[in-house]
Every structure is written in structure tokens, then in C-alpha cells.
Tab-separated table of C-alpha atoms and ligand atoms in Angstrom:
chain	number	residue	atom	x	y	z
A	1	UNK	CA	0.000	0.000	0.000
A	2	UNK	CA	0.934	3.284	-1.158
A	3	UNK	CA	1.840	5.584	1.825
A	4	UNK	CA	-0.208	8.671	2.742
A	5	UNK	CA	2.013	11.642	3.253
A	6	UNK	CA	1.530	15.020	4.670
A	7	UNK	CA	4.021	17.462	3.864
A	8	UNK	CA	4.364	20.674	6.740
A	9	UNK	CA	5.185	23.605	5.011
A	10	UNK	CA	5.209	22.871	1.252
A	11	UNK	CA	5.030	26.542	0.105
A	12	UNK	CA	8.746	26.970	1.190
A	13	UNK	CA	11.858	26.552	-1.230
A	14	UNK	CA	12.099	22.720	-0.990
A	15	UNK	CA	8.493	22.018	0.597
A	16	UNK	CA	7.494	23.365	-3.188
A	17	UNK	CA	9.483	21.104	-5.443
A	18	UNK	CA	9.151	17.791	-2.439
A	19	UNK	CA	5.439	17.999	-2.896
A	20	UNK	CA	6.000	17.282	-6.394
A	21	UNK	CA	7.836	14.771	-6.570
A	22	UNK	CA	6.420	12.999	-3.647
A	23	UNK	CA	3.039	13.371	-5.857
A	24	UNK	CA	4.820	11.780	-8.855
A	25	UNK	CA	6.614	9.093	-6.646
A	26	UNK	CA	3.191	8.505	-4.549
A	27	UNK	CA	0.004	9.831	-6.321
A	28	UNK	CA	-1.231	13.205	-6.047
A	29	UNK	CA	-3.748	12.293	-3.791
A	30	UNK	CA	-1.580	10.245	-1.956
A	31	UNK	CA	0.044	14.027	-0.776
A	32	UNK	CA	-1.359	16.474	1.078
A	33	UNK	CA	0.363	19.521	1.441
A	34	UNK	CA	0.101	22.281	4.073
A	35	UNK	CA	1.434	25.418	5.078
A	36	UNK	CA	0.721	28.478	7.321
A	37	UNK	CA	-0.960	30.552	4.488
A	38	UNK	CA	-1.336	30.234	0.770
A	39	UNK	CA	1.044	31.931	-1.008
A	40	UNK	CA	1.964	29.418	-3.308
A	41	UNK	CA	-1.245	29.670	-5.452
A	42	UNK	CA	0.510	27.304	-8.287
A	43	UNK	CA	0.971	24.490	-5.298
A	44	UNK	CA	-1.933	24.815	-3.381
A	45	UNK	CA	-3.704	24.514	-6.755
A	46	UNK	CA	-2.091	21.552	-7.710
A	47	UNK	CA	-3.764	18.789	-5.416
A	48	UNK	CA	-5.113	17.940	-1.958
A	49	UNK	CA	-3.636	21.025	0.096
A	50	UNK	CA	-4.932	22.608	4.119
A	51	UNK	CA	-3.825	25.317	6.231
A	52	UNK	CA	-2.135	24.457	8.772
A	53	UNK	CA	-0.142	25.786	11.512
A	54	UNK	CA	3.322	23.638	12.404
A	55	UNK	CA	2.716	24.902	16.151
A	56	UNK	CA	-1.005	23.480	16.699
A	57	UNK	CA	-0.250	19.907	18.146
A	58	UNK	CA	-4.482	19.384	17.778
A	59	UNK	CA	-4.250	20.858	13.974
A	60	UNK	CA	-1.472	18.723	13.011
A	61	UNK	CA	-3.127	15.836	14.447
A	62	UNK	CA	-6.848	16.003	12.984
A	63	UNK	CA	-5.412	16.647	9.921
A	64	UNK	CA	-3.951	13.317	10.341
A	65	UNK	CA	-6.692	11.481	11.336
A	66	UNK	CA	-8.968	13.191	8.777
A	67	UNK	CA	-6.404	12.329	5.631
A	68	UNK	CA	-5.433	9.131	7.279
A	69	UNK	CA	-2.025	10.018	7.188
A	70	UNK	CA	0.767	7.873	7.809
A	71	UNK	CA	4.440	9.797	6.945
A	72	UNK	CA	5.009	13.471	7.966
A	73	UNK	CA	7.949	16.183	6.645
A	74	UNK	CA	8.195	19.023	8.332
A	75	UNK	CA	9.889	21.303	6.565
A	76	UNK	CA	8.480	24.355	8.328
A	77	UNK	CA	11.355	26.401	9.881
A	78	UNK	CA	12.463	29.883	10.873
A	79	UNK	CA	16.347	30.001	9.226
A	80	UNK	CA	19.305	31.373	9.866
A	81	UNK	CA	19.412	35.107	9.292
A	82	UNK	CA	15.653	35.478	10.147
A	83	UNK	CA	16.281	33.417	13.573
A	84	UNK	CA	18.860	36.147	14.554
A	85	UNK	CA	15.932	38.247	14.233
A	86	UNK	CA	13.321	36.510	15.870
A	87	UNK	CA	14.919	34.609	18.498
A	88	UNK	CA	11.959	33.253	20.565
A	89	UNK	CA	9.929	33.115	17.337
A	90	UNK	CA	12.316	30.713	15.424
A	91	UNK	CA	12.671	28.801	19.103
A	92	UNK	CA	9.084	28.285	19.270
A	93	UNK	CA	8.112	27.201	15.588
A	94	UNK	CA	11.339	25.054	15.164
A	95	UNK	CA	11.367	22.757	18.610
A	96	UNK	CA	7.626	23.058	19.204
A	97	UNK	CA	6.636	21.837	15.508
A	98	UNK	CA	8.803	18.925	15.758
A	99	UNK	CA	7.711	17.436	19.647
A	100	UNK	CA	3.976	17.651	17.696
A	101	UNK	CA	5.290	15.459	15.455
A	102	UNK	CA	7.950	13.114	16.770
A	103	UNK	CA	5.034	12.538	19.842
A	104	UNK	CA	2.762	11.613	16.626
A	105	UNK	CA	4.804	9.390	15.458
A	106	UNK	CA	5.258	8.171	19.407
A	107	UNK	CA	1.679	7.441	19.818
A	108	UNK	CA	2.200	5.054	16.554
A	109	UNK	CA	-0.415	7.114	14.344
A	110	UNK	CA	2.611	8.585	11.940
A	111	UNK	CA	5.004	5.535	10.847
A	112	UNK	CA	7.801	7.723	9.730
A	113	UNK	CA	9.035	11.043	9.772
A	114	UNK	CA	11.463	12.995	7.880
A	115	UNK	CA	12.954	16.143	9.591
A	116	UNK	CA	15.508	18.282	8.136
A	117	UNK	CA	18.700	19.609	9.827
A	118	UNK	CA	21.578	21.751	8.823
A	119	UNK	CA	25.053	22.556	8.504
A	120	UNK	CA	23.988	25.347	10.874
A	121	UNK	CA	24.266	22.569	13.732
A	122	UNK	CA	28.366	23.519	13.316
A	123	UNK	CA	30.318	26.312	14.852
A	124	UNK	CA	33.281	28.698	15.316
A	125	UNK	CA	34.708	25.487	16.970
A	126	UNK	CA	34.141	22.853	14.283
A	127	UNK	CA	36.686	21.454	12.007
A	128	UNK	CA	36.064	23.612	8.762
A	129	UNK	CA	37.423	21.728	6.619
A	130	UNK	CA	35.715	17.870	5.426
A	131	UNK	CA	33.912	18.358	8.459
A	132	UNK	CA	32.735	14.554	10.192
A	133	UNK	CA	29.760	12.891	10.753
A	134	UNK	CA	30.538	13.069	14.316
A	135	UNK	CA	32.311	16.438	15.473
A	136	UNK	CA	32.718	19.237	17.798
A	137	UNK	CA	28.916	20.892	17.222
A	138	UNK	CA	28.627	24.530	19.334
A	139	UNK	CA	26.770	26.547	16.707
A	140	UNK	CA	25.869	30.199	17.705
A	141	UNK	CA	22.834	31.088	15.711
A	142	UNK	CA	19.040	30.441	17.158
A	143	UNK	CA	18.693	28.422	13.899
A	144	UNK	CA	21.883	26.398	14.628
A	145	UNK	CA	20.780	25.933	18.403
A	146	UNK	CA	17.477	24.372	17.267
A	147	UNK	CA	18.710	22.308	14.865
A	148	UNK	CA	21.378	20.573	16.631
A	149	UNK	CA	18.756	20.262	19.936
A	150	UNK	CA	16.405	18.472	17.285
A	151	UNK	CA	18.743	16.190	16.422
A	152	UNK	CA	19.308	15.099	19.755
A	153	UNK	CA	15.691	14.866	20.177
A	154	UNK	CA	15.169	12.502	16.823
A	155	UNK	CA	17.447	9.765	17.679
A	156	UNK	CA	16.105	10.101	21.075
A	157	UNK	CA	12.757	9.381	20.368
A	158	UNK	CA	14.004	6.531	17.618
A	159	UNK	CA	15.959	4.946	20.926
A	160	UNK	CA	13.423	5.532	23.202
A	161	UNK	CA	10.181	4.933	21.242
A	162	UNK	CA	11.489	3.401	18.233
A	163	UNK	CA	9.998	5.884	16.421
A	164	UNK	CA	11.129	5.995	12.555
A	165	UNK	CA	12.576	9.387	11.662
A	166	UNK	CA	15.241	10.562	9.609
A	167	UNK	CA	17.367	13.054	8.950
A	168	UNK	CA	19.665	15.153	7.026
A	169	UNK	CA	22.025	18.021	7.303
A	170	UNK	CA	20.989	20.406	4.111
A	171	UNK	CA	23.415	22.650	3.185
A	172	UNK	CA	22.965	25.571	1.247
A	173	UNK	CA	19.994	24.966	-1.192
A	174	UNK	CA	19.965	26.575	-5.073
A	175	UNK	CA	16.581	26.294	-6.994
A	176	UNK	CA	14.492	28.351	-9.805
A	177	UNK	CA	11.293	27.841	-8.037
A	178	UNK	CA	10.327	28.799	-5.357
A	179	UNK	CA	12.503	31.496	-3.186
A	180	UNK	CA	14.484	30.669	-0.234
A	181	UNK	CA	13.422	32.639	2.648
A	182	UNK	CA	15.986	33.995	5.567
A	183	UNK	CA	18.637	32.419	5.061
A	184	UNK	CA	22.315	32.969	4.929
A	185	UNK	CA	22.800	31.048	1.921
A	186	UNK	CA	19.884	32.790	0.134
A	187	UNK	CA	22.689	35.107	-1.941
A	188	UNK	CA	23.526	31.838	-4.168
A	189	UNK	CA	19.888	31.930	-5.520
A	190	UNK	CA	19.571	35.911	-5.349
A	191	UNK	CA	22.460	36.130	-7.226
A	192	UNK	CA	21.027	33.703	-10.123
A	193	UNK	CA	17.775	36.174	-10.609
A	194	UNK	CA	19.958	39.336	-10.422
A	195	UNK	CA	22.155	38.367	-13.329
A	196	UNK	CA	19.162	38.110	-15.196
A	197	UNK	CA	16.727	40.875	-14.193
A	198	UNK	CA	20.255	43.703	-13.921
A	199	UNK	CA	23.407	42.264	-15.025
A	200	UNK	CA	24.818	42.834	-11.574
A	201	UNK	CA	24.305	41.679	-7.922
A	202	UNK	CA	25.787	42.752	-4.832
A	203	UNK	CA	26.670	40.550	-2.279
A	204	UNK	CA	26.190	40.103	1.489
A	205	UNK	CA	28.777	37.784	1.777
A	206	UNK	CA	32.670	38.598	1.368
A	207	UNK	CA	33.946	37.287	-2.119
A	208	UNK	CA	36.330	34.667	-0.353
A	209	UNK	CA	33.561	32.907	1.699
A	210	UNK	CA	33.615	29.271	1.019
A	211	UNK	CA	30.239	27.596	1.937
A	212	UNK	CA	28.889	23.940	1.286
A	213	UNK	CA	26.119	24.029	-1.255
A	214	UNK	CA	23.615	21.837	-3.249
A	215	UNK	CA	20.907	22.266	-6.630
A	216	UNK	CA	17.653	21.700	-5.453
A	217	UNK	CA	17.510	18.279	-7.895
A	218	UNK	CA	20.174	16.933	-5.795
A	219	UNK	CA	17.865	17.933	-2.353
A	220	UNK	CA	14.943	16.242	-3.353
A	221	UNK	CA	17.031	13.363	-4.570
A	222	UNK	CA	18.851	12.632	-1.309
A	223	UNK	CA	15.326	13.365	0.919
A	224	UNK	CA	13.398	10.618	-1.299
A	225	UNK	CA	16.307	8.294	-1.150
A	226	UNK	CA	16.863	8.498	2.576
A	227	UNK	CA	13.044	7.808	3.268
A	228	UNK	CA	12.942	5.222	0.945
A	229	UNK	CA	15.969	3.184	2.588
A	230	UNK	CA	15.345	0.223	4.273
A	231	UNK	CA	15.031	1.215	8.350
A	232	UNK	CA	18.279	-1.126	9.327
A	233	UNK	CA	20.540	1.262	6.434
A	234	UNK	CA	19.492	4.280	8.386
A	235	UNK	CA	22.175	3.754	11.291
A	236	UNK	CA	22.207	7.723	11.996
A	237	UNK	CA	19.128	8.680	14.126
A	238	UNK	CA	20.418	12.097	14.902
A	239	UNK	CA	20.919	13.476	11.100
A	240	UNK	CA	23.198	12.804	8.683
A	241	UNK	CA	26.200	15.370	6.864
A	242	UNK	CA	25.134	15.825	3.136
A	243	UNK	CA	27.584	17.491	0.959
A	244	UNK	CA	28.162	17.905	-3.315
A	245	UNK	CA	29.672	21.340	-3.715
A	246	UNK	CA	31.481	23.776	-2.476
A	247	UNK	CA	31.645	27.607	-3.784
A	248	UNK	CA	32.415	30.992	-2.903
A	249	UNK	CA	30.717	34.162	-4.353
A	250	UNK	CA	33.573	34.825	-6.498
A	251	UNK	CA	33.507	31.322	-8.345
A	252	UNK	CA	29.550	31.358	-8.366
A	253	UNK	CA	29.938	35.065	-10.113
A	254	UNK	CA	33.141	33.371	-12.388
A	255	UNK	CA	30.579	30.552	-13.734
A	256	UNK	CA	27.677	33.022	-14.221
A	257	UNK	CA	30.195	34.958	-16.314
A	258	UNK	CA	31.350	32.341	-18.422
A	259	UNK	CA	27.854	32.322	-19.643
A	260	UNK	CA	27.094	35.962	-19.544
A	261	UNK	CA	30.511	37.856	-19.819
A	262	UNK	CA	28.884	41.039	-18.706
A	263	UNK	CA	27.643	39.721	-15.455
A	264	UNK	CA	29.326	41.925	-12.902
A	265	UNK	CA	29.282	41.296	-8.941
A	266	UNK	CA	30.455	43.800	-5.859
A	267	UNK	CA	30.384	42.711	-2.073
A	268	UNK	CA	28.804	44.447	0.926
A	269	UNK	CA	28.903	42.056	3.451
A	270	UNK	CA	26.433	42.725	6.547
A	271	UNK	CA	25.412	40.657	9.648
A	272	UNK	CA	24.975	37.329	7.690
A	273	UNK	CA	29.093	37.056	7.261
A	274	UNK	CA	29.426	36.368	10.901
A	275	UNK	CA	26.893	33.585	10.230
A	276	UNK	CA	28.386	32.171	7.011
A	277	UNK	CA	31.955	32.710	8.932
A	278	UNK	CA	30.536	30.343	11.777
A	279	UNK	CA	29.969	27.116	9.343
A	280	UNK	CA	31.794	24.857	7.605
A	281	UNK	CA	33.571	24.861	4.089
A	282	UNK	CA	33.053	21.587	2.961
A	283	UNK	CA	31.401	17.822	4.667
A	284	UNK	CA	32.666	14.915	4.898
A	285	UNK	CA	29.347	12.789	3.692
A	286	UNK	CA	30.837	9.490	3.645
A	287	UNK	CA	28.558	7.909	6.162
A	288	UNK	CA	25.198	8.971	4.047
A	289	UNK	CA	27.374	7.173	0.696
A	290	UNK	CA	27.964	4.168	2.274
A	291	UNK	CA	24.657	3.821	4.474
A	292	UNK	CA	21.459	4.644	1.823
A	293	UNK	CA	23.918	5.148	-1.591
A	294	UNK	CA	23.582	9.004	-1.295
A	295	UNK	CA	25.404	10.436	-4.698
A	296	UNK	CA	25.187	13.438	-6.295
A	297	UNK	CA	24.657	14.561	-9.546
A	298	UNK	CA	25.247	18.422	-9.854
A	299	UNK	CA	28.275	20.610	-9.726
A	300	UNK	CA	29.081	23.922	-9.639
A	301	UNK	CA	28.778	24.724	-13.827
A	302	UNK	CA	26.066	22.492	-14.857
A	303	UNK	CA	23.564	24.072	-11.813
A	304	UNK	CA	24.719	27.522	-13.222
A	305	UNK	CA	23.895	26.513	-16.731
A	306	UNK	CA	20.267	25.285	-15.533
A	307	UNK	CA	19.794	28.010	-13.080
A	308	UNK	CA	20.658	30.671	-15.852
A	309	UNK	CA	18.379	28.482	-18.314
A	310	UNK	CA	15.213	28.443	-15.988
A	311	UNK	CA	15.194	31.828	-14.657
A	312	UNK	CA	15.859	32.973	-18.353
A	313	UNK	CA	12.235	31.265	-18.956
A	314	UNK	CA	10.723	32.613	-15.941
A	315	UNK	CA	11.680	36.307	-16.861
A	316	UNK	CA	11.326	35.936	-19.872
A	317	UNK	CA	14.600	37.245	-21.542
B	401	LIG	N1	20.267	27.572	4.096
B	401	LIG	C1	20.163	27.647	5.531
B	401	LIG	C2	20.426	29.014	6.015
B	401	LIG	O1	21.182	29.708	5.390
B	401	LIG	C3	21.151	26.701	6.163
B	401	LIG	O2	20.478	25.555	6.559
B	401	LIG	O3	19.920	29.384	7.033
């Protein structure tokens, strides 16, 4: 039997392109998606879709019981640069939505969960370089704090309660569709639509800042593979490192230029450098190769070409 998924907080960047391929993977009705409001008119329109809010235990629940629901992701989350705004608020949605649903999943009515984490669970302290599965973790954003508390709460509700929930560390995420929201990696999408719409972009991050990165494609591709794993190759509970690339601004503006030679880029860096400074470089991802096959496909020129390729579609240029 086919299982029946609800999806928290599809309107966001990867909530957006998940519920579709979940829907081709599963059945459209096989998918229901939620989120807060309904921004995403294109999504909501495309198949079974509620409002719901990722902090109402009771919501989350009936909505459950109603669809008959038996696999949650929660991709609702306050990020990184908005968290440093919000404190309390990215506290709240971020540790409350996921007790609603790991204690779900506790009381046997969800069967498995998928929660993402972050390379924001790393810190000043971390090894920066190929960082490991298992490491020094002291982050120093809200975002970061939550994340790496969630973890701890996954695999201890999967030791506890044997409840079947799994995990990844995103890094940065690149996509056409839908916008990233709050982030500190958001400039590697903005920078995509500014080449486009102005021939220029300016960016918050110094030119020599080296972050881990990923095309949505790949995302999507390691989420549905992960979930699809047999529960004895998922030997990580807490969440797993995910890696493919690694870029800076300045090579990210160097590929968009070898496409459009005019393309220029300046850098004003602002509160989000002493974010980006805190993480990592690059992962060390071995554990999610070996464990569930994780590979990836894109690198740093062939997103570029199909980011430039998309967006030129979108805009129409
Ligand atoms: N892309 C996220 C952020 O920048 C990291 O998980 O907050």
C-alpha cells in the first residue's frame, strides 16, 4: 500500500518542489500539502492542500486522522538570518513543531518522519574543513541551536520509542522555483535572478567565503532516497552530513560569467558574514554514501547553466 504523506510547510523553497515529486513518486492524492498561508497559489492549486499551523499539536493531528495520514515532513522552519531576528519566534516554531510530530509518530499514528537539519548545527569550533559525521557541534545562531537540539531529540525518540525518523544536514539549497526565505545562503539563488533581471548583484557575503552548497535536484534526490531506505541502512538517528559542492561568491559570479561575460558582482557584506563565517567549508558525507547510496549529480557549472536556463524562462529574456 501506497503511503499517505503530509508534507508541513510545502510553500517553502524545498516544501514546493518535495510535494511534487512525492506526488509523482506517490500519487497526487496520496500528498497532502500544508502550510501556514497560501502563497503558493501554483501548489496549493495543484492537489489535496490545508492550512495548517506547524505549532497546533491538535491541527497537526486532525489533519492526520482526517487524511489518514501515515508519513510526515516538516519542513516548516524559521532560518538562519531570520532566527537572529526573531529569536523566541524561530525557538518556538522550530522545537515546538517537531515534539507535535515526533510525539505523533510516538503514539504510533505517523510511521515515519522525515525532519531536516543543517550545517547550521556547526560552529566557530568545528573542524572547517571535510567536516565529520561526528564532530565538535557549538553553533551560535538560534537556527543552529534548534537544529542541533532536534537532532538530539530525533534519535532520542528513535531509541526511546522506536519511532522511525530521519534526517539530514541540508546545506545551502539553489533552486528556480520557489525562493528561499531567511537564510544565509539565500545570496547563491539571489544572485542567479539578479544576473538576469540587472546584469549585476551585490553581495552580502565577502567574495572569499567558502560555503557547502547543493541544486535543489540533488535535495529532493537525497530526501526521497533516505526515506525510501530500508530502516536497518538508516544507522544515523540524529541526522546525517550531506555534501556535493562547495563555492564561494567569487567562483559562483566566475561561472555566471562564463555564460554571460557582462555579469558583474560587488560585495557588501552585513550581519549574515558572521553567520556564514561560523559554518563549515566543505562535509565529509561518507557515512550517508555508504549507508542509503547518497550520490550526487550536480556541480558547480552544470547548476549555473540550468539556473541561468530556468530563470531565463521565468523572466522571460
Ligand atoms: N540555508 C540555511 C540558512 O542559510 C542553512 O540551513 O539558514
Amino acid at each position: 500500500m501506497s503511503s499517505k504523506i503530509l508534507i508541513i510547510g510545502a510553500c517553502g523553497q524545498i516544501g514546493t518542489e518535495l510535494t511534487t515529486k512525492l506526488r509523482e513518486i506517490h500519487g497526487v492524492d496520496n500528498v497532502v500539502a500544508s502550510d501556514i498561508n497560501t502563497r503558493n497559489l501554483d501548489l496549493v492549486n495543484a492537489g489535496p492542500f490545508v492550512i495548517l499551523d506547524a505549532k497546533n499539536f491538535n491541527a497537526i493531528k486532525d489533519c492526520c486522522i482526517n487524511n489518514n495520514i501515515d508519513t510526515i515532513y516538516l519542513m516548516a522552519a524559521l532560518l538562519s538570518a531570520t532566527g537572529e531576528k526573531y529569536p523566541m519566534e524561530a525557538w518556538d516554531l522550530n522545537m515546538n513543531s517537531l515534539f507535535h510530530v515526533l510525539n505523533l509518530a510516538k503514539g504510533g499514528q505517523i510511521k515515519k518522519v522525515f525532519w531536516p537539519s543543517s550545517i547550521a548545527v556547526f560552529g566557530p569550533t568545528t573542524p572547517k574543513e571535510n567536516t565529520p559525521q561526528h564532530t565538535i557541534c557549538e553553533p551560535t545562531t538560534v537556527y543552529g541551536i534548534t537544529k542541533q537540539v532536534g537532532e538530539r531529540w530525533c534519535e532520542y525518540y528513535h531509541n526511546k520509542y522506536g519511532v522511525d525518523v530521519r534526517s539530514i544536514r541540508y546545506p545551502g539549497i539553489i533552486s528556480h522555483k520557489a525562493m528561499p526565505g531567511g537564510g544565509t545562503t539565500d545570496y547563491a539563488v539571489e544572485i542567479y535572478h539578479e544576473a538576469i533581471k540587472e546584469g549585476k548583484y551585490e553581495s552580502f557575503l565577502s567574495k572569499n567565503t567558502n560555503l557547502p552548497m547543493m541544486f535543489m535536484d540533488d535535495a529532493i534526490k537525497a530526501t526521497t532516497t533516505i526515506m525510501a531506505a530500508p530502516s536497518e541502512k538508516i544507522n544515523i538517528r540524529s541526522s546525517y552530513n550531506l555534501s556535493a559542492i562547495s563555492f564561494t561568491p567569487q567562483e559562483i559570479a566566475e561561472s555566471i560569467k562564463a555564460e554571460m561575460p557582462n555579469f558583474k558582482i560587488s560585495y557588501k557584506p552585513d550581519f549574515r558574514q558572521a553567520i556564514a563565517d561560523s559554518w563549515p567549508s566543505s562535509i565529509d558525507d561518507s557515512e550517508a554514501r555508504n549507508d542509503w547510496n547518497w550520490s550526487h549529480d550536480f556541480n558547480l557549472r552544470n547548476m549555473t547553466s540550468e539556473m541561468l536556463i530556468q530563470l531565463k524562462k521565468k523572466y522571460k529574456y
